[in-house]
Coordinates of N, CA and C and ligand atoms in Angstrom, one line a residue:
M191 N -97.6 -134.6 77.2 CA -98.0 -134.5 75.8 C -98.7 -133.2 75.6
L192 N -98.5 -132.5 74.5 CA -99.2 -131.3 74.2 C -100.5 -131.7 73.5
E193 N -101.6 -131.0 73.8 CA -102.9 -131.1 73.2 C -103.3 -129.8 72.6
P194 N -103.8 -129.7 71.3 CA -103.9 -130.9 70.4 C -102.5 -131.3 69.9
A195 N -102.4 -132.5 69.4 CA -101.1 -133.1 68.9 C -100.8 -132.4 67.6
L196 N -99.9 -131.5 67.6 CA -99.4 -130.8 66.4 C -97.9 -131.0 66.3
P197 N -97.3 -130.8 65.1 CA -95.9 -130.9 65.0 C -95.2 -129.8 65.8
E198 N -94.0 -130.0 66.2 CA -93.3 -129.0 67.0 C -92.0 -128.6 66.3
I199 N -91.7 -127.3 66.4 CA -90.4 -126.8 65.9 C -89.7 -126.2 67.1
A200 N -88.5 -126.6 67.4 CA -87.8 -126.1 68.6 C -86.6 -125.2 68.2
L201 N -86.5 -124.2 69.0 CA -85.4 -123.2 68.9 C -84.3 -123.6 69.9
V202 N -83.1 -123.9 69.3 CA -82.0 -124.4 70.2 C -80.8 -123.5 69.9
G203 N -80.1 -123.1 71.0 CA -78.9 -122.3 70.9 C -78.4 -121.8 72.2
R204 N -77.2 -121.3 72.1 CA -76.6 -120.7 73.4 C -77.4 -119.7 74.0
S205 N -77.2 -119.5 75.2 CA -77.9 -118.4 75.9 C -77.5 -117.1 75.3
N206 N -78.5 -116.2 75.1 CA -78.2 -114.9 74.6 C -78.0 -114.8 73.0
V207 N -78.1 -115.9 72.4 CA -77.9 -116.0 70.9 C -79.0 -115.3 70.2
G208 N -80.2 -115.2 70.8 CA -81.3 -114.5 70.2 C -82.5 -115.4 69.9
K209 N -82.7 -116.5 70.7 CA -83.8 -117.5 70.4 C -85.2 -116.8 70.6
S210 N -85.3 -116.2 71.8 CA -86.7 -115.6 72.1 C -87.0 -114.4 71.1
S211 N -85.9 -113.7 70.7 CA -86.1 -112.6 69.8 C -86.6 -113.1 68.4
L212 N -85.9 -114.2 68.0 CA -86.2 -114.8 66.7 C -87.6 -115.4 66.7
L213 N -88.0 -116.0 67.8 CA -89.3 -116.6 68.0 C -90.4 -115.4 67.8
N214 N -90.1 -114.3 68.4 CA -91.1 -113.2 68.3 C -91.1 -112.7 66.9
A215 N -90.0 -112.6 66.2 CA -89.9 -112.2 64.8 C -90.6 -113.1 63.9
L216 N -90.5 -114.4 64.1 CA -91.1 -115.4 63.3 C -92.6 -115.3 63.4
V217 N -93.1 -115.0 64.6 CA -94.5 -115.0 64.9 C -95.1 -113.6 64.6
G218 N -94.2 -112.7 64.4 CA -94.6 -111.3 64.1 C -95.2 -110.6 65.4
R219 N -94.7 -111.0 66.5 CA -95.1 -110.3 67.7 C -93.9 -109.8 68.5
R220 N -94.1 -108.6 69.1 CA -93.0 -108.0 69.8 C -92.5 -108.7 71.0
A221 N -93.5 -109.1 71.9 CA -93.1 -109.5 73.2 C -93.8 -110.8 73.7
L222 N -93.9 -111.7 72.7 CA -94.5 -113.0 73.1 C -93.5 -113.7 74.1
A223 N -92.3 -114.0 73.6 CA -91.3 -114.6 74.4 C -90.4 -113.5 75.0
R224 N -90.1 -113.7 76.3 CA -89.3 -112.6 77.0 C -87.8 -112.6 76.4
V225 N -87.5 -111.4 76.1 CA -86.1 -111.1 75.5 C -85.3 -110.4 76.6
S226 N -84.0 -110.7 76.7 CA -83.3 -110.0 77.7 C -81.8 -109.9 77.4
S227 N -81.1 -108.9 77.8 CA -79.7 -108.8 77.6 C -79.0 -109.6 78.7
T228 N -79.7 -110.0 79.7 CA -79.1 -110.9 80.7 C -79.2 -112.3 80.3
P229 N -78.0 -113.0 80.1 CA -78.1 -114.4 79.6 C -78.8 -115.2 80.7
G230 N -79.5 -116.3 80.2 CA -80.2 -117.2 81.1 C -81.6 -116.7 81.3
K231 N -82.1 -115.8 80.5 CA -83.5 -115.3 80.7 C -84.5 -116.4 80.6
T232 N -84.4 -117.2 79.6 CA -85.4 -118.3 79.4 C -85.0 -119.5 80.2
Q233 N -85.7 -119.8 81.3 CA -85.3 -120.8 82.2 C -86.2 -122.1 82.0
H234 N -87.3 -121.9 81.4 CA -88.2 -123.0 81.2 C -88.4 -123.3 79.7
V235 N -89.0 -124.4 79.5 CA -89.4 -124.8 78.1 C -90.7 -124.0 77.9
N236 N -90.7 -123.0 77.0 CA -91.9 -122.3 76.7 C -92.5 -122.7 75.4
V237 N -93.8 -122.9 75.4 CA -94.5 -123.5 74.2 C -95.4 -122.4 73.7
F238 N -95.3 -122.1 72.4 CA -96.2 -121.2 71.8 C -97.0 -121.9 70.7
Q239 N -98.3 -121.8 70.8 CA -99.2 -122.6 69.9 C -99.6 -121.7 68.7
L240 N -99.3 -122.1 67.5 CA -99.7 -121.5 66.3 C -100.7 -122.3 65.7
P241 N -101.4 -121.8 64.6 CA -102.5 -122.6 64.0 C -102.1 -124.0 63.7
T242 N -100.9 -124.3 63.1 CA -100.7 -125.6 62.6 C -99.5 -126.3 63.3
F243 N -98.8 -125.6 64.2 CA -97.7 -126.2 64.9 C -97.4 -125.5 66.2
Y244 N -96.5 -126.1 67.0 CA -96.0 -125.4 68.2 C -94.6 -124.9 68.0
L245 N -94.3 -123.7 68.5 CA -92.9 -123.3 68.5 C -92.4 -123.4 70.0
I246 N -91.3 -124.1 70.1 CA -90.8 -124.3 71.5 C -89.5 -123.5 71.7
D247 N -89.6 -122.6 72.7 CA -88.4 -121.8 73.1 C -87.7 -122.5 74.3
L248 N -86.6 -123.1 73.9 CA -85.8 -123.8 75.0 C -84.9 -122.9 75.7
P249 N -84.5 -123.3 76.9 CA -83.5 -122.5 77.6 C -82.2 -122.6 76.9
G250 N -81.4 -121.5 76.9 CA -80.1 -121.6 76.2 C -79.1 -122.4 77.0
Y251 N -78.1 -122.9 76.2 CA -77.0 -123.6 76.9 C -75.8 -122.7 76.9
G252 N -74.8 -123.2 77.6 CA -73.5 -122.5 77.7 C -73.6 -121.3 78.5
W253 N -74.5 -121.3 79.5 CA -74.6 -120.1 80.3 C -73.5 -120.1 81.4
A254 N -72.7 -119.1 81.3 CA -71.4 -119.1 82.1 C -71.7 -119.2 83.6
R255 N -72.8 -118.6 84.1 CA -73.0 -118.7 85.5 C -73.8 -119.9 86.0
A256 N -74.1 -120.8 85.1 CA -74.8 -122.0 85.5 C -73.9 -122.9 86.2
S257 N -74.4 -123.6 87.2 CA -73.6 -124.6 87.9 C -73.3 -125.8 87.1
A258 N -72.3 -126.6 87.4 CA -72.0 -127.8 86.7 C -73.2 -128.7 86.6
T259 N -73.9 -128.8 87.8 CA -75.1 -129.7 87.9 C -76.2 -129.2 86.9
D260 N -76.4 -127.9 86.9 CA -77.4 -127.3 86.0 C -77.1 -127.6 84.6
R261 N -75.8 -127.4 84.2 CA -75.4 -127.7 82.9 C -75.6 -129.1 82.5
R262 N -75.3 -130.0 83.4 CA -75.5 -131.4 83.1 C -77.0 -131.8 82.9
S263 N -77.8 -131.2 83.8 CA -79.2 -131.6 83.7 C -79.8 -130.9 82.5
F264 N -79.3 -129.8 82.1 CA -79.9 -129.1 80.9 C -79.5 -129.9 79.6
R265 N -78.3 -130.4 79.6 CA -77.8 -131.2 78.5 C -78.6 -132.4 78.3
Q266 N -78.9 -133.0 79.5 CA -79.7 -134.2 79.5 C -81.1 -134.0 78.9
L267 N -81.7 -132.8 79.4 CA -83.0 -132.5 78.9 C -83.0 -132.3 77.4
L268 N -82.0 -131.6 76.9 CA -81.9 -131.2 75.5 C -81.7 -132.5 74.7
E269 N -80.8 -133.4 75.1 CA -80.6 -134.6 74.4 C -81.8 -135.5 74.4
T270 N -82.4 -135.7 75.5 CA -83.6 -136.5 75.6 C -84.7 -135.9 74.7
Y271 N -84.9 -134.6 74.8 CA -85.9 -133.9 74.0 C -85.6 -134.1 72.5
L272 N -84.4 -133.9 72.0 CA -84.1 -134.0 70.6 C -84.2 -135.5 70.1
K273 N -83.9 -136.4 71.0 CA -83.9 -137.8 70.5 C -85.2 -138.4 70.6
R274 N -86.0 -138.1 71.6 CA -87.2 -138.9 71.8 C -88.5 -138.2 71.4
R275 N -88.5 -136.9 71.3 CA -89.8 -136.2 71.1 C -90.4 -136.6 69.8
E276 N -91.6 -137.2 69.9 CA -92.2 -137.8 68.7 C -92.6 -136.8 67.7
R277 N -93.2 -135.7 68.1 CA -93.8 -134.7 67.2 C -92.8 -133.7 66.7
L278 N -91.5 -133.8 67.1 CA -90.5 -132.8 66.7 C -90.3 -132.9 65.2
A279 N -90.7 -131.9 64.5 CA -90.7 -131.8 63.0 C -89.4 -131.2 62.5
G280 N -88.8 -130.4 63.4 CA -87.6 -129.7 63.0 C -87.0 -128.8 64.1
I281 N -85.8 -128.5 63.8 CA -85.0 -127.7 64.8 C -84.5 -126.5 64.1
V282 N -84.6 -125.3 64.8 CA -83.9 -124.1 64.3 C -82.8 -124.0 65.3
W283 N -81.6 -124.2 64.8 CA -80.4 -124.1 65.6 C -79.7 -122.7 65.3
L284 N -79.6 -121.9 66.4 CA -79.1 -120.6 66.2 C -77.6 -120.5 66.6
L285 N -76.9 -119.8 65.8 CA -75.5 -119.4 66.1 C -75.3 -117.9 65.8
D286 N -74.6 -117.3 66.6 CA -74.2 -115.9 66.4 C -73.3 -115.8 65.2
I287 N -73.7 -115.1 64.2 CA -72.9 -115.0 62.9 C -71.4 -114.6 63.2
R288 N -71.2 -113.9 64.3 CA -69.8 -113.4 64.5 C -68.8 -114.3 65.1
H289 N -69.3 -115.5 65.6 CA -68.4 -116.3 66.4 C -68.4 -117.8 65.8
S290 N -67.2 -118.4 65.9 CA -67.1 -119.8 65.6 C -67.9 -120.6 66.6
P291 N -68.4 -121.8 66.3 CA -69.2 -122.6 67.2 C -68.3 -122.8 68.5
S292 N -68.9 -122.6 69.7 CA -68.2 -122.9 70.9 C -68.2 -124.4 71.2
L293 N -67.5 -124.8 72.2 CA -67.5 -126.2 72.6 C -68.9 -126.7 72.8
D294 N -69.7 -125.9 73.5 CA -71.1 -126.3 73.7 C -71.8 -126.5 72.4
D295 N -71.6 -125.5 71.5 CA -72.2 -125.6 70.2 C -71.8 -126.9 69.5
Q296 N -70.6 -127.2 69.6 CA -70.1 -128.4 68.9 C -70.7 -129.7 69.5
E297 N -70.9 -129.7 70.8 CA -71.5 -130.8 71.4 C -73.0 -131.0 70.9
V298 N -73.7 -129.8 70.9 CA -75.0 -129.8 70.5 C -75.1 -130.2 69.0
H299 N -74.2 -129.7 68.2 CA -74.1 -130.1 66.8 C -74.0 -131.6 66.6
A300 N -73.2 -132.2 67.4 CA -73.0 -133.7 67.3 C -74.3 -134.4 67.7
V301 N -75.1 -133.9 68.6 CA -76.4 -134.5 69.0 C -77.4 -134.3 67.8
L302 N -77.3 -133.1 67.3 CA -78.3 -132.9 66.1 C -78.0 -133.8 65.0
V303 N -76.7 -134.0 64.7 CA -76.3 -134.8 63.6 C -76.8 -136.3 63.9
E304 N -76.5 -136.7 65.1 CA -76.8 -138.0 65.6 C -78.3 -138.3 65.5
T305 N -79.2 -137.3 65.9 CA -80.6 -137.6 65.8 C -81.1 -137.5 64.4
G306 N -80.4 -136.9 63.5 CA -80.9 -136.8 62.1 C -82.1 -136.0 61.9
R307 N -82.5 -135.2 62.9 CA -83.7 -134.3 62.8 C -83.4 -133.2 61.8
P308 N -84.5 -132.9 61.0 CA -84.3 -131.8 60.1 C -83.9 -130.5 60.8
T309 N -82.7 -129.9 60.5 CA -82.2 -128.8 61.2 C -82.0 -127.6 60.3
L310 N -82.5 -126.5 60.6 CA -82.2 -125.2 59.9 C -81.3 -124.4 60.8
V311 N -80.2 -123.9 60.2 CA -79.3 -123.1 60.9 C -79.5 -121.6 60.7
A312 N -79.8 -120.9 61.8 CA -80.0 -119.5 61.7 C -78.8 -118.8 62.2
L313 N -78.1 -118.0 61.4 CA -77.0 -117.2 61.9 C -77.6 -115.9 62.4
T314 N -77.5 -115.6 63.7 CA -78.3 -114.5 64.2 C -77.4 -113.2 64.3
K315 N -78.1 -112.1 64.5 CA -77.5 -110.8 64.7 C -76.7 -110.3 63.5
G316 N -77.2 -110.7 62.3 CA -76.6 -110.3 61.0 C -76.3 -108.8 60.9
D317 N -77.2 -108.0 61.6 CA -77.0 -106.5 61.5 C -75.8 -106.0 62.2
K318 N -75.2 -106.9 63.0 CA -74.0 -106.4 63.7 C -72.7 -106.4 62.8
L319 N -72.9 -106.9 61.6 CA -71.7 -106.9 60.7 C -72.1 -106.1 59.4
P320 N -71.1 -105.4 58.9 CA -71.4 -104.8 57.6 C -71.6 -105.9 56.5
Q321 N -72.4 -105.5 55.5 CA -72.8 -106.4 54.4 C -71.8 -107.4 54.0
E322 N -70.6 -106.9 53.6 CA -69.6 -107.8 53.0 C -69.0 -108.8 54.0
R323 N -68.8 -108.3 55.3 CA -68.3 -109.2 56.3 C -69.4 -110.3 56.6
R324 N -70.6 -110.0 56.4 CA -71.7 -110.9 56.7 C -71.6 -112.1 55.8
A325 N -71.5 -111.9 54.5 CA -71.4 -113.0 53.6 C -70.1 -113.8 53.9
K326 N -69.0 -113.1 54.2 CA -67.8 -113.8 54.4 C -67.9 -114.7 55.7
E327 N -68.5 -114.2 56.7 CA -68.6 -114.9 58.0 C -69.5 -116.1 57.8
A328 N -70.6 -115.9 57.0 CA -71.6 -117.0 56.8 C -70.9 -118.2 56.1
L329 N -70.0 -117.8 55.2 CA -69.2 -118.9 54.5 C -68.3 -119.6 55.5
I330 N -67.7 -118.9 56.3 CA -66.8 -119.5 57.3 C -67.6 -120.4 58.3
R331 N -68.8 -119.9 58.7 CA -69.6 -120.7 59.6 C -70.0 -122.0 58.9
A332 N -70.4 -121.9 57.6 CA -70.8 -123.1 56.9 C -69.7 -124.1 56.8
R333 N -68.5 -123.6 56.5 CA -67.3 -124.5 56.4 C -67.0 -125.2 57.8
E334 N -67.1 -124.4 58.9 CA -66.9 -124.9 60.2 C -67.8 -126.0 60.5
L335 N -69.1 -125.9 60.0 CA -70.1 -126.9 60.3 C -70.1 -128.0 59.3
G336 N -69.3 -127.9 58.3 CA -69.3 -128.9 57.3 C -70.5 -129.0 56.4
M337 N -71.1 -127.8 56.3 CA -72.4 -127.7 55.5 C -72.2 -126.8 54.3
G338 N -73.2 -126.9 53.4 CA -73.3 -126.0 52.3 C -73.9 -124.7 52.8
I339 N -73.6 -123.6 52.1 CA -74.1 -122.3 52.5 C -75.7 -122.3 52.4
D340 N -76.2 -123.1 51.6 CA -77.7 -123.2 51.5 C -78.4 -123.6 52.7
G341 N -77.7 -124.3 53.6 CA -78.4 -124.8 54.8 C -78.4 -123.7 55.9
L342 N -77.9 -122.6 55.6 CA -77.8 -121.5 56.6 C -78.6 -120.3 56.2
V343 N -79.2 -119.6 57.1 CA -79.9 -118.4 56.8 C -79.4 -117.3 57.8
V344 N -79.0 -116.2 57.2 CA -78.5 -115.1 58.0 C -79.8 -114.3 58.5
T345 N -79.9 -114.1 59.8 CA -81.1 -113.4 60.2 C -80.8 -112.1 61.0
S346 N -81.7 -111.2 61.1 CA -81.6 -110.1 62.0 C -83.0 -109.7 62.5
T347 N -83.2 -109.7 63.8 CA -84.5 -109.3 64.3 C -84.6 -107.8 64.3
K348 N -83.5 -107.1 64.1 CA -83.5 -105.6 64.1 C -83.9 -105.1 62.7
T349 N -83.4 -105.8 61.6 CA -83.8 -105.3 60.3 C -84.8 -106.2 59.6
G350 N -85.0 -107.4 60.2 CA -86.0 -108.3 59.6 C -85.4 -109.2 58.5
D351 N -84.1 -109.0 58.3 CA -83.4 -109.8 57.2 C -83.5 -111.3 57.6
G352 N -83.8 -112.1 56.6 CA -83.8 -113.6 56.7 C -85.0 -114.2 57.4
I353 N -85.9 -113.3 58.0 CA -87.0 -113.8 58.8 C -88.0 -114.6 57.9
R354 N -88.3 -113.9 56.8 CA -89.3 -114.6 55.9 C -88.8 -115.9 55.3
D355 N -87.5 -115.9 54.9 CA -86.9 -117.1 54.4 C -87.0 -118.2 55.5
L356 N -86.6 -117.9 56.7 CA -86.6 -118.9 57.8 C -88.0 -119.3 58.0
A357 N -89.0 -118.4 58.1 CA -90.4 -118.8 58.3 C -90.9 -119.8 57.2
E358 N -90.5 -119.5 56.0 CA -90.9 -120.4 54.9 C -90.3 -121.8 55.1
S359 N -89.0 -121.9 55.5 CA -88.4 -123.2 55.8 C -89.0 -123.9 56.9
V360 N -89.4 -123.1 57.9 CA -90.1 -123.7 59.1 C -91.4 -124.3 58.7
L361 N -92.2 -123.6 57.9 CA -93.5 -124.1 57.4 C -93.3 -125.3 56.5
A362 N -92.2 -125.3 55.7 CA -92.0 -126.5 54.9 C -91.7 -127.7 55.8
A363 N -90.9 -127.5 56.9 CA -90.6 -128.6 57.8 C -91.9 -129.1 58.4
V364 N -92.8 -128.2 58.8 CA -94.1 -128.6 59.4 C -94.9 -129.4 58.4
A365 N -94.9 -128.9 57.2 CA -95.7 -129.6 56.1 C -95.2 -131.0 55.9
A366 N -93.9 -131.2 56.0 CA -93.3 -132.5 55.7 C -93.4 -133.4 56.9
A367 N -93.9 -132.9 58.0 CA -94.0 -133.8 59.3 C -95.1 -134.8 59.1
Ligands
LIG151 P1 -81.8 -116.9 76.7 O1 -83.2 -116.9 77.0 O2 -81.0 -116.3 77.8 O3 -81.3 -118.3 76.3 O4 -81.4 -115.9 75.5 P2 -82.1 -115.9 74.0 O5 -81.3 -116.8 73.1 O6 -83.5 -116.1 74.1 O7 -81.7 -114.4 73.6 P3 -82.7 -113.1 73.5 O8 -83.7 -113.3 72.4 O9 -83.3 -112.9 74.9 O10 -81.7 -112.0 73.0 C1 -80.5 -111.7 73.7 C2 -80.0 -110.3 73.4 O11 -79.6 -110.3 72.0 C3 -81.1 -109.2 73.6 O12 -80.4 -108.1 74.1 C4 -81.6 -109.0 72.2 O13 -82.1 -107.7 72.0 C5 -80.3 -109.2 71.3 N1 -80.6 -109.7 70.0 C6 -81.4 -110.7 69.6 N2 -81.5 -110.8 68.2 C7 -80.8 -109.8 67.7 C8 -80.5 -109.3 66.4 O14 -80.9 -109.9 65.4 N3 -79.7 -108.2 66.3 C9 -79.2 -107.5 67.4 N4 -78.4 -106.5 67.2 N5 -79.4 -107.9 68.6 C10 -80.2 -109.0 68.8
LIG152 MG1 -84.7 -116.7 75.6

């Protein structure tokens, strides 16, 4: 158990999707969580304490070089965490704006839907697409997930796009906990 007992917000997503970068952007710090171009950088559950809640940086899933055993034990960890964690007030689920959800993403999506936890979808690396493609891809991602476009926020840790919106939604989830 974490002390003091505060609500938790967890960042969930494939390896390399930008979880640690987004955490740093949300907190307004450059290098709180370790960012790397090598997938699988975050290997532990890292906890960052903010005044009113915890931000949890989870290891990424779908890491190509992970062994089958590692994959299985990670999935177990994620599923148990999402289902049982009492203070979990919300999840920020990250998807790269440029790609359709992978099989791993789809499995995680099913768990998220099953747990019914409040989930914010962050479409990451928005700066990698020109403006008009960005809106188009966001619509496609929403359709693929069976969600309205309002449930998704396009983010970029390079330009800062979407970070404030996401931070506000995170704070609202914390307030509702
Ligand atoms: P793991 O810890 O391996 O699960 O990865 P992660 O999801 O924490 O990703 P991380 O934040 O380490 O970022 C992975 C790579 O993507 C790094 O090279 C980042 O600089 C890059 N990246 C993250 N966010 C953005 C973004 O908004 N735009 C661009 N262009 N690159 C980004
Ligand atoms: Mg990371």
